[in-house]
Amino acid sequence: MTSRRTIRALGFVAIAGTLIVGCGDGSPTDPEPEPKSVDVSNPTIPLLIAPAEGAVMDNGCVDRSDGIVWEFDWSDVDGPAAYHLFVMGQNATFPVIDLAVGESRFRHESPGSYIISRHQRGWRWRVRARIGEEWMDWSPERTFDVEPLNSDCL
């Protein structure tokens, strides 16, 4: 009988060394927020800084010697209690990142994780601020890709 090993990382499940997008961990999540047309001059909407539109972000290695490190940065908004960062793969069922953070930047590290080649394009991200008890509108969305698998293995 063949043994199967399951690894959960980045909202993906790797089974027997194959990464499958959109399987997640089965935990409940809010439905994907709908993008809105927003006025980028609105001071309650964070301006996205990095990654830039079309950037190529880090990927891991099949041998798990190097994982994924993604850095996100956006402008401060006056008076927020938190920011909500949302990152989703093009073909994913669940977001990779969907969380509130207390700063206007976030470093996502996932040691030993990687994204298979067919899912390296079309990632998108956005941020919104909470001012007082109210969530403001989302920033305009940006897209990025992920570098080819095994690009910077140790």
Coordinates of N, CA and C in Angstrom, one line a residue:
M1 N 0.8 -1.2 0.0 CA 0.0 0.0 0.0 C 0.9 1.2 0.0
T2 N 0.6 2.2 -0.8 CA 1.3 3.4 -0.9 C 0.9 4.4 0.2
S3 N 1.9 5.0 0.9 CA 1.5 6.0 1.9 C 1.3 7.4 1.2
R4 N 0.4 8.1 1.8 CA 0.2 9.5 1.2 C 0.4 10.5 2.3
R5 N 1.1 11.5 2.0 CA 1.5 12.5 3.0 C 0.8 13.8 2.5
T6 N 0.1 14.5 3.4 CA -0.6 15.7 3.1 C 0.1 16.9 3.8
I7 N 0.4 17.9 3.1 CA 1.0 19.1 3.6 C 0.1 20.3 3.3
R8 N -0.4 21.1 4.3 CA -1.2 22.2 4.1 C -0.3 23.5 4.2
A9 N -0.4 24.3 3.1 CA 0.4 25.5 3.1 C -0.2 26.5 2.1
L10 N -0.2 27.7 2.4 CA -0.6 28.8 1.4 C -2.0 28.5 0.9
G11 N -2.9 27.9 1.7 CA -4.2 27.6 1.2 C -4.2 26.5 0.1
F12 N -3.2 25.8 0.0 CA -3.1 24.7 -1.0 C -2.9 23.4 -0.2
V13 N -3.1 22.3 -0.8 CA -2.8 21.0 -0.3 C -1.9 20.3 -1.2
A14 N -0.8 19.8 -0.7 CA 0.2 19.0 -1.5 C 0.0 17.6 -1.1
I15 N -0.4 16.7 -2.1 CA -0.6 15.3 -1.8 C 0.5 14.5 -2.6
A16 N 1.3 13.8 -1.9 CA 2.3 13.0 -2.6 C 3.2 13.9 -3.5
G17 N 3.5 15.1 -3.0 CA 4.4 15.9 -3.8 C 3.7 16.8 -4.9
T18 N 2.4 16.7 -5.1 CA 1.8 17.5 -6.1 C 0.9 18.6 -5.4
L19 N 1.1 19.8 -5.8 CA 0.4 20.9 -5.2 C -0.9 21.1 -5.9
I20 N -2.0 21.2 -5.2 CA -3.3 21.3 -5.8 C -3.9 22.6 -5.3
V21 N -4.3 23.5 -6.2 CA -4.8 24.8 -5.8 C -6.2 24.7 -5.3
G22 N -6.6 25.5 -4.3 CA -7.9 25.7 -3.9 C -8.5 24.7 -2.9
C23 N -7.7 23.8 -2.4 CA -8.2 22.8 -1.5 C -8.3 23.4 -0.1
G24 N -7.4 24.3 0.3 CA -7.5 25.0 1.6 C -7.5 24.0 2.8
D25 N -7.9 24.5 3.9 CA -7.9 23.6 5.1 C -9.3 23.3 5.5
G26 N -10.3 23.8 4.7 CA -11.7 23.5 5.1 C -12.3 24.4 6.1
S27 N -11.5 25.4 6.6 CA -12.0 26.3 7.6 C -12.9 27.3 6.9
P28 N -13.9 27.8 7.6 CA -14.8 28.7 7.0 C -14.1 30.1 6.7
T29 N -14.5 30.7 5.6 CA -13.9 32.0 5.3 C -15.0 32.8 4.7
D30 N -14.9 34.1 4.8 CA -15.9 35.0 4.2 C -15.8 34.8 2.7
P31 N -16.9 35.0 2.0 CA -16.9 34.9 0.6 C -16.0 35.9 0.0
E32 N -15.4 35.7 -1.2 CA -14.5 36.6 -1.8 C -15.1 37.9 -1.9
P33 N -14.5 39.0 -1.5 CA -15.0 40.3 -1.6 C -15.1 40.8 -3.1
E34 N -16.2 41.4 -3.4 CA -16.4 41.9 -4.8 C -15.6 43.2 -4.9
P35 N -14.8 43.3 -6.1 CA -14.1 44.5 -6.3 C -15.1 45.7 -6.6
K36 N -14.8 46.9 -6.2 CA -15.6 48.0 -6.4 C -14.8 49.0 -7.2
S37 N -15.5 49.9 -7.9 CA -14.8 51.0 -8.6 C -14.6 52.0 -7.4
V38 N -13.4 52.5 -7.3 CA -13.1 53.4 -6.2 C -12.4 54.6 -6.7
D39 N -12.5 55.7 -6.0 CA -11.8 56.9 -6.3 C -10.4 56.8 -5.5
V40 N -9.3 56.6 -6.3 CA -8.0 56.4 -5.7 C -7.5 57.6 -4.9
S41 N -8.2 58.8 -5.0 CA -7.8 60.0 -4.3 C -8.5 59.9 -2.9
N42 N -9.3 59.0 -2.6 CA -10.1 58.8 -1.4 C -9.0 58.5 -0.3
P43 N -8.9 59.4 0.8 CA -7.9 59.1 1.8 C -8.2 57.9 2.7
T44 N -9.4 57.3 2.6 CA -9.7 56.1 3.4 C -9.3 54.8 2.7
I45 N -8.8 54.9 1.5 CA -8.4 53.8 0.7 C -6.9 53.7 0.6
P46 N -6.3 52.6 1.1 CA -4.8 52.5 1.0 C -4.4 52.5 -0.5
L47 N -3.2 53.1 -0.8 CA -2.6 53.0 -2.1 C -1.6 51.9 -2.1
L48 N -1.7 50.9 -3.0 CA -0.8 49.8 -3.1 C 0.5 50.2 -3.5
I49 N 1.6 49.8 -2.8 CA 3.0 50.1 -3.2 C 3.7 48.9 -3.8
A50 N 3.7 47.8 -3.1 CA 4.5 46.7 -3.6 C 3.7 45.4 -3.1
P51 N 3.7 44.4 -4.0 CA 4.3 44.4 -5.3 C 3.6 45.3 -6.3
A52 N 4.4 45.8 -7.3 CA 3.8 46.6 -8.4 C 3.0 45.7 -9.3
E53 N 2.2 46.3 -10.1 CA 1.4 45.6 -11.1 C 2.3 44.8 -12.0
G54 N 2.0 43.5 -12.1 CA 2.8 42.7 -13.0 C 4.1 42.2 -12.4
A55 N 4.4 42.4 -11.2 CA 5.6 42.0 -10.5 C 5.7 40.4 -10.5
V56 N 6.9 39.9 -10.4 CA 7.1 38.5 -10.3 C 7.6 38.2 -8.8
M57 N 6.8 37.4 -8.1 CA 7.1 37.1 -6.7 C 7.8 35.8 -6.5
D58 N 8.3 35.6 -5.4 CA 9.1 34.4 -5.0 C 8.2 33.1 -5.1
N59 N 8.9 32.0 -5.5 CA 8.3 30.7 -5.4 C 9.3 29.8 -4.7
G60 N 8.8 28.6 -4.3 CA 9.7 27.7 -3.6 C 10.3 26.7 -4.5
C61 N 10.7 25.6 -3.8 CA 11.5 24.5 -4.5 C 10.8 23.2 -4.3
V62 N 10.8 22.3 -5.3 CA 10.1 21.0 -5.1 C 10.8 20.2 -4.0
D63 N 12.1 20.4 -3.8 CA 12.7 19.6 -2.7 C 12.5 20.3 -1.3
R64 N 11.7 21.3 -1.3 CA 11.4 22.1 -0.1 C 12.6 22.7 0.6
S65 N 13.7 22.9 -0.1 CA 14.9 23.5 0.5 C 14.7 25.0 0.6
D66 N 13.7 25.6 -0.1 CA 13.5 27.0 -0.1 C 12.0 27.2 -0.2
G67 N 11.4 28.0 0.7 CA 9.9 28.2 0.6 C 9.6 29.5 -0.1
I68 N 8.4 29.9 0.2 CA 7.8 31.2 -0.4 C 7.9 32.3 0.6
V69 N 8.4 33.5 0.1 CA 8.4 34.7 0.9 C 7.8 35.8 0.0
W70 N 6.7 36.3 0.4 CA 6.1 37.4 -0.3 C 6.0 38.6 0.6
E71 N 6.3 39.8 0.1 CA 6.2 41.1 0.9 C 5.2 42.0 0.2
F72 N 4.2 42.5 1.0 CA 3.2 43.4 0.6 C 3.4 44.7 1.3
D73 N 3.2 45.8 0.6 CA 3.3 47.2 1.3 C 2.2 48.1 0.7
W74 N 1.6 48.9 1.5 CA 0.6 49.9 1.0 C 0.7 51.1 1.9
S75 N 0.1 52.2 1.5 CA 0.2 53.5 2.2 C -0.6 53.4 3.5
D76 N -0.2 54.2 4.5 CA -0.9 54.3 5.7 C -2.2 55.1 5.4
V77 N -3.2 54.9 6.2 CA -4.5 55.6 6.2 C -4.6 56.2 7.6
D78 N -5.0 57.5 7.7 CA -5.2 58.1 9.0 C -6.2 57.4 9.8
G79 N -5.8 57.0 11.0 CA -6.7 56.5 12.0 C -7.2 55.0 11.9
P80 N -6.5 54.2 11.1 CA -7.1 52.8 11.0 C -6.7 52.0 12.3
A81 N -7.6 51.1 12.6 CA -7.3 50.1 13.7 C -6.7 48.9 13.1
A82 N -6.9 48.7 11.8 CA -6.4 47.5 11.1 C -6.5 47.6 9.6
Y83 N -5.8 46.8 8.9 CA -6.0 46.6 7.5 C -6.3 45.2 7.2
H84 N -7.1 45.0 6.1 CA -7.5 43.7 5.6 C -6.8 43.4 4.3
L85 N -5.9 42.4 4.3 CA -5.1 42.0 3.1 C -5.8 40.8 2.5
F86 N -6.0 40.8 1.2 CA -6.7 39.7 0.5 C -5.8 39.4 -0.7
V87 N -5.4 38.1 -0.8 CA -4.5 37.6 -1.9 C -5.1 36.3 -2.4
M88 N -5.3 36.2 -3.7 CA -6.0 35.1 -4.3 C -5.4 34.7 -5.6
G89 N -5.2 33.4 -5.8 CA -4.7 32.8 -7.1 C -5.8 32.8 -8.1
Q90 N -5.4 32.9 -9.3 CA -6.4 32.9 -10.4 C -7.4 31.8 -10.4
N91 N -6.9 30.6 -10.1 CA -7.8 29.4 -10.2 C -8.1 28.8 -8.8
A92 N -7.8 29.6 -7.8 CA -8.0 29.1 -6.4 C -9.5 29.2 -6.0
T93 N -9.8 28.3 -5.1 CA -11.1 28.3 -4.4 C -11.1 29.2 -3.2
F94 N -10.0 29.2 -2.5 CA -9.8 29.9 -1.3 C -8.7 30.9 -1.4
P95 N -8.8 32.0 -0.7 CA -7.6 33.0 -0.8 C -6.4 32.4 0.0
V96 N -5.3 32.8 -0.5 CA -4.0 32.4 0.2 C -3.8 33.2 1.4
I97 N -4.1 34.5 1.3 CA -4.1 35.4 2.5 C -5.4 36.1 2.5
D98 N -6.0 36.1 3.7 CA -7.3 36.8 3.9 C -7.3 37.1 5.4
L99 N -6.6 38.2 5.8 CA -6.5 38.5 7.2 C -6.4 39.9 7.5
A100 N -6.7 40.3 8.8 CA -6.5 41.6 9.3 C -5.1 41.7 9.9
V101 N -4.4 42.8 9.6 CA -3.1 43.1 10.1 C -3.1 44.5 10.7
G102 N -2.2 44.8 11.6 CA -2.1 46.0 12.3 C -1.2 47.1 11.6
E103 N -0.4 46.7 10.6 CA 0.5 47.6 10.0 C 0.2 47.7 8.5
S104 N 0.8 48.7 7.8 CA 0.6 48.9 6.4 C 1.6 48.1 5.6
R105 N 2.0 47.0 6.1 CA 2.9 46.0 5.3 C 2.7 44.7 5.9
F106 N 3.0 43.7 5.1 CA 2.9 42.3 5.6 C 3.9 41.4 4.9
R107 N 4.6 40.6 5.6 CA 5.5 39.6 5.1 C 4.9 38.2 5.3
H108 N 4.7 37.6 4.2 CA 4.1 36.2 4.2 C 5.3 35.2 4.0
E109 N 5.5 34.3 4.9 CA 6.6 33.3 4.8 C 5.9 32.0 4.9
S110 N 6.2 31.1 4.0 CA 5.7 29.7 4.0 C 6.8 28.8 3.7
P111 N 7.6 28.4 4.7 CA 8.8 27.5 4.5 C 8.3 26.2 3.9
G112 N 9.1 25.7 2.9 CA 8.9 24.4 2.3 C 7.7 24.3 1.4
S113 N 7.1 25.5 1.0 CA 6.0 25.5 0.1 C 6.4 25.9 -1.3
Y114 N 5.6 25.6 -2.2 CA 5.8 26.0 -3.6 C 4.5 26.0 -4.4
I115 N 4.5 26.7 -5.5 CA 3.4 26.8 -6.4 C 3.7 26.1 -7.7
I116 N 2.9 25.2 -8.1 CA 3.2 24.5 -9.4 C 3.1 25.4 -10.6
S117 N 3.7 25.1 -11.6 CA 3.9 26.0 -12.8 C 2.5 26.4 -13.4
R118 N 1.6 25.6 -13.4 CA 0.3 26.0 -14.1 C -0.5 27.0 -13.2
H119 N 0.0 27.3 -12.0 CA -0.7 28.3 -11.2 C 0.2 29.5 -10.9
Q120 N 1.2 29.7 -11.6 CA 2.1 30.8 -11.3 C 1.7 32.1 -11.9
R121 N 0.7 32.2 -12.7 CA 0.2 33.5 -13.3 C -1.1 33.9 -12.8
G122 N -1.4 35.2 -12.8 CA -2.7 35.8 -12.5 C -3.1 35.9 -11.0
W123 N -2.1 36.1 -10.1 CA -2.4 36.3 -8.7 C -2.9 37.8 -8.6
R124 N -3.8 38.0 -7.6 CA -4.3 39.4 -7.4 C -4.3 39.7 -5.9
W125 N -4.2 41.0 -5.6 CA -4.2 41.4 -4.2 C -4.8 42.7 -4.1
R126 N -5.4 43.0 -2.9 CA -6.0 44.3 -2.5 C -6.0 44.4 -1.0
V127 N -6.3 45.7 -0.6 CA -6.3 46.0 0.8 C -7.4 47.0 1.1
R128 N -7.9 46.9 2.3 CA -8.9 47.9 2.8 C -8.5 48.2 4.2
A129 N -9.0 49.4 4.7 CA -8.7 49.8 6.1 C -9.9 49.8 6.9
R130 N -9.7 49.5 8.2 CA -10.8 49.7 9.1 C -10.6 50.9 9.9
I131 N -11.5 51.9 9.9 CA -11.4 53.1 10.6 C -12.5 53.1 11.6
G132 N -12.1 53.1 12.9 CA -13.1 52.9 14.0 C -13.6 51.5 13.9
E133 N -14.9 51.3 13.7 CA -15.5 50.0 13.6 C -16.0 49.6 12.2
E134 N -15.6 50.5 11.3 CA -16.2 50.3 9.9 C -15.0 50.0 8.9
W135 N -15.3 49.0 8.1 CA -14.4 48.7 7.0 C -14.6 49.6 5.8
M136 N -13.6 50.2 5.3 CA -13.7 51.1 4.2 C -13.7 50.3 2.9
D137 N -13.8 51.0 1.8 CA -13.8 50.4 0.4 C -12.4 49.8 0.2
W138 N -12.4 48.8 -0.7 CA -11.2 48.1 -1.1 C -10.3 49.0 -2.0
S139 N -9.0 48.8 -1.9 CA -8.1 49.5 -2.9 C -8.4 48.9 -4.3
P140 N -8.0 49.6 -5.3 CA -8.0 48.9 -6.6 C -7.1 47.7 -6.6
E141 N -7.5 46.7 -7.3 CA -6.8 45.4 -7.3 C -5.5 45.5 -8.1
R142 N -4.5 44.8 -7.7 CA -3.3 44.6 -8.5 C -3.0 43.1 -8.8
T143 N -2.3 42.8 -9.8 CA -2.0 41.5 -10.1 C -0.5 41.2 -10.1
F144 N -0.1 40.0 -9.9 CA 1.3 39.6 -9.9 C 1.4 38.2 -10.3
D145 N 2.6 37.7 -10.7 CA 2.9 36.4 -11.1 C 3.9 35.8 -10.1
V146 N 4.1 34.5 -10.1 CA 5.1 33.9 -9.3 C 6.2 33.3 -10.2
E147 N 7.4 33.4 -9.7 CA 8.6 33.0 -10.5 C 8.5 31.5 -10.8
P148 N 9.2 31.0 -11.8 CA 9.1 29.6 -12.1 C 9.6 28.8 -10.9
L149 N 9.0 27.6 -10.7 CA 9.4 26.7 -9.7 C 10.9 26.4 -9.7
N150 N 11.6 26.3 -8.6 CA 13.0 26.0 -8.5 C 13.9 27.1 -9.0
S151 N 13.4 28.3 -9.0 CA 14.3 29.4 -9.5 C 15.4 29.8 -8.6
D152 N 15.3 29.6 -7.3 CA 16.3 30.0 -6.4 C 16.5 29.0 -5.3
C153 N 16.6 27.8 -5.7 CA 16.8 26.7 -4.7 C 18.2 26.8 -4.0
L154 N 18.3 26.4 -2.8 CA 19.5 26.4 -2.0 C 20.5 25.3 -2.5

